[in-house]
Coordinates of C-alpha atoms in Angstrom, one line a residue:
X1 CA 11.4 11.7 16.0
X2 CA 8.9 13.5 13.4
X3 CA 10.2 15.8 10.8
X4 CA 9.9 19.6 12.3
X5 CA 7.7 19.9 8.9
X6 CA 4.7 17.3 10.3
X7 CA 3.1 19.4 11.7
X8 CA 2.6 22.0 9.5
X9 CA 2.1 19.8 6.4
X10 CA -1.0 17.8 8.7
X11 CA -2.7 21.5 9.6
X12 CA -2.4 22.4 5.5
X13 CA -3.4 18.4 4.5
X14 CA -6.1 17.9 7.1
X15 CA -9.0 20.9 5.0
X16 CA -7.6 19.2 1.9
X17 CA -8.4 15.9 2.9
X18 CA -12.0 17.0 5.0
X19 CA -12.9 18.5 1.6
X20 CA -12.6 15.1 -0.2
X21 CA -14.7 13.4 2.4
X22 CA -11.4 11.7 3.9
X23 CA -8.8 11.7 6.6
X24 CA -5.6 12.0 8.0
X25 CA -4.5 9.2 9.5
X26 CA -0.7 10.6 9.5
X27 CA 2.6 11.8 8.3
X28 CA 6.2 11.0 7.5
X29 CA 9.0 12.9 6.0
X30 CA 11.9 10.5 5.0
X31 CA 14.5 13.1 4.4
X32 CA 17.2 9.8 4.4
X33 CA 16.2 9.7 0.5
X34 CA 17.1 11.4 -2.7
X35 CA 14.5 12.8 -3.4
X36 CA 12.8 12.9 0.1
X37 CA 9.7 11.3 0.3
X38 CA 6.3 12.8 1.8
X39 CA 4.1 10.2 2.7
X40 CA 1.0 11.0 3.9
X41 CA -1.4 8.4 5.3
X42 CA -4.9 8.9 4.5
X43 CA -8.7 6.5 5.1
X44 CA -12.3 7.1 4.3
X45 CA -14.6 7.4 6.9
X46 CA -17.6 6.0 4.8
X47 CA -15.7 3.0 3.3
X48 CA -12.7 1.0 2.7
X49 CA -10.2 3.5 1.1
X50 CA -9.5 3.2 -2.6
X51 CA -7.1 4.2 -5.0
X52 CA -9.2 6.8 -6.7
X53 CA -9.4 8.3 -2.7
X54 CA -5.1 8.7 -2.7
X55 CA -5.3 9.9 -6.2
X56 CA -7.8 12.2 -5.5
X57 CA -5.8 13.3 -1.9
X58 CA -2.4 13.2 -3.7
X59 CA -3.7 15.6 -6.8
X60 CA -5.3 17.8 -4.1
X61 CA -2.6 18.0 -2.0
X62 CA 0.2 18.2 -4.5
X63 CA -1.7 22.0 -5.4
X64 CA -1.9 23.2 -2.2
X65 CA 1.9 22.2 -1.2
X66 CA 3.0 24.3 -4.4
X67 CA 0.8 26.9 -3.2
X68 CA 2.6 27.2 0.1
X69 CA 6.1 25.9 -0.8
X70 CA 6.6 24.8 2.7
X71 CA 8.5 22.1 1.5
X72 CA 11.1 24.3 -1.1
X73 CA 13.2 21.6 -2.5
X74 CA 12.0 18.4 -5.1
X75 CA 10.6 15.7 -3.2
X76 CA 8.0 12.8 -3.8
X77 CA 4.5 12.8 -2.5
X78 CA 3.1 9.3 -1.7
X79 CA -0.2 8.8 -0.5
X80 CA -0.7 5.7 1.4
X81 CA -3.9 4.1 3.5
X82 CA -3.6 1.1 5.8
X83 CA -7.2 0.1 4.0
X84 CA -5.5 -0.1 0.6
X85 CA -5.2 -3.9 -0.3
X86 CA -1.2 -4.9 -0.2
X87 CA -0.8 -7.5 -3.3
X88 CA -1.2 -5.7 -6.8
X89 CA -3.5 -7.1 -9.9
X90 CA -4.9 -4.6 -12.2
X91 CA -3.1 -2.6 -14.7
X92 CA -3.9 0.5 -12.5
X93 CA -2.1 -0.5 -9.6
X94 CA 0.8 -1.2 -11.6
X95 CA 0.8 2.1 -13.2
X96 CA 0.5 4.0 -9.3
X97 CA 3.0 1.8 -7.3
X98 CA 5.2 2.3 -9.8
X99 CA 8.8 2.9 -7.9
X100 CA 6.9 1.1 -4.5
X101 CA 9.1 -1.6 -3.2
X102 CA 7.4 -4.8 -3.8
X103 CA 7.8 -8.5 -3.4
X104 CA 7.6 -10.9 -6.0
X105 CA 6.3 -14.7 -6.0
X106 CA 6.8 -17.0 -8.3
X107 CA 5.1 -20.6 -8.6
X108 CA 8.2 -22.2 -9.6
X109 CA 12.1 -20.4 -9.4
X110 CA 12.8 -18.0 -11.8
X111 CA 16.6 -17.9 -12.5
X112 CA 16.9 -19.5 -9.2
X113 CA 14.5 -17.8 -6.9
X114 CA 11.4 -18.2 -5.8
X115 CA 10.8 -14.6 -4.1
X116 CA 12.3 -11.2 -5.4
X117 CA 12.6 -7.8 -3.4
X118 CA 12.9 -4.4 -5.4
X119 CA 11.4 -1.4 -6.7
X120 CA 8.4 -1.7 -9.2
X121 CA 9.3 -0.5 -12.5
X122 CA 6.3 -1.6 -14.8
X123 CA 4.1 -4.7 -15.5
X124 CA 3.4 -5.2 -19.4
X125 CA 2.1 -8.5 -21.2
X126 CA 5.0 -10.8 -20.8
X127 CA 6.9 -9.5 -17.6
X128 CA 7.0 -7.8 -14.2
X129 CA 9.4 -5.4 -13.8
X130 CA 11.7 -4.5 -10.5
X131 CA 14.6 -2.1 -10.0
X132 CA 16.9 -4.7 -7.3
X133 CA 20.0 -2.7 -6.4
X134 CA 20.2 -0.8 -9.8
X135 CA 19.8 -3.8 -11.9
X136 CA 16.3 -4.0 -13.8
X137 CA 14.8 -7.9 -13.6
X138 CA 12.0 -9.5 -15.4
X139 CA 10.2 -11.7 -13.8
X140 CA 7.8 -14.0 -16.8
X141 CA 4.1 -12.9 -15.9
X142 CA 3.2 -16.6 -16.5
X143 CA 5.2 -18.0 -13.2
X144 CA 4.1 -15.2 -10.8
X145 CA 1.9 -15.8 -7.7
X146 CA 1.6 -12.4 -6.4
X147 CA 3.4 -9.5 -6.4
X148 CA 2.9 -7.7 -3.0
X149 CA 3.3 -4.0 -1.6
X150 CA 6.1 -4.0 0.9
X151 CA 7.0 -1.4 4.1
X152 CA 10.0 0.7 2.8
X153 CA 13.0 -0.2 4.8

């Protein structure tokens, strides 16, 4: 069942979006988390959707949320598009899916494993970083395949 908020957070995020020459796709309000998270699914009509597009939405939407407090506790705003390319590679993603659950492969195991499941921390010159159960792991940059947006469960 949709958060009683939905609806009034797609009326105040659908002008916001039509203003950036986007859409939106949809809403969710995960109020199971501390802090809740706001996701708010967004595409781009003229072309795939980037990441600029749910920077742009989440910096234009952020404002008018504050403006309107109809969410008056801390929460986290994630902007989100089906179009937007699941596996990470540039600096940039790293720096925007930071705290995303992602999955980690690795060519060959790393202390045992070939796949790792956790929260992205940060991505530097030697290392990926994930958050698994409170315990921050390093995977060596040099062994890893891909490192893949997953579905929050």
């Amino acid at each position: 069942m949709a958060h009683p908020l939905i609806p009034q957070i797609i009326d105040l995020a659908t002008p916001v979006a039509l203003d950036l020459g986007l859409e939106v796709v949809g809403a969710v309000f995960q109020t199971n988390q501390y802090p809740p998270v706001l996701r708010v699914d967004i595409r781009n009509p003229e072309q795939d959707t980037s990441l600029d597009d749910c920077e742009r939405m989440s910096r234009a939407l952020e404002a008018a949320l504050d403006a309107t407090e109809i969410i008056p506790d801390a929460y986290i705003l994630e902007i989100s598009s089906p179009g937007i390319s699941r596996y990470l590679s540039t600096d940039r993603e790293f720096i925007s899916f930071k705290g995303f659950p992602v999955l980690v492969e690795t060519q060959e195991p790393h202390e045992g494993k070939s796949s790792w499941q956790g929260k992205l921390i940060k991505r530097d010159e030697d290392a990926v970083y994930i958050n698994q159960k409170g315990r921050a792991i390093a995977i060596p940059r040099s062994l890893i395949t891909r490192v893949q947006l997953e579905e929050e469960s």
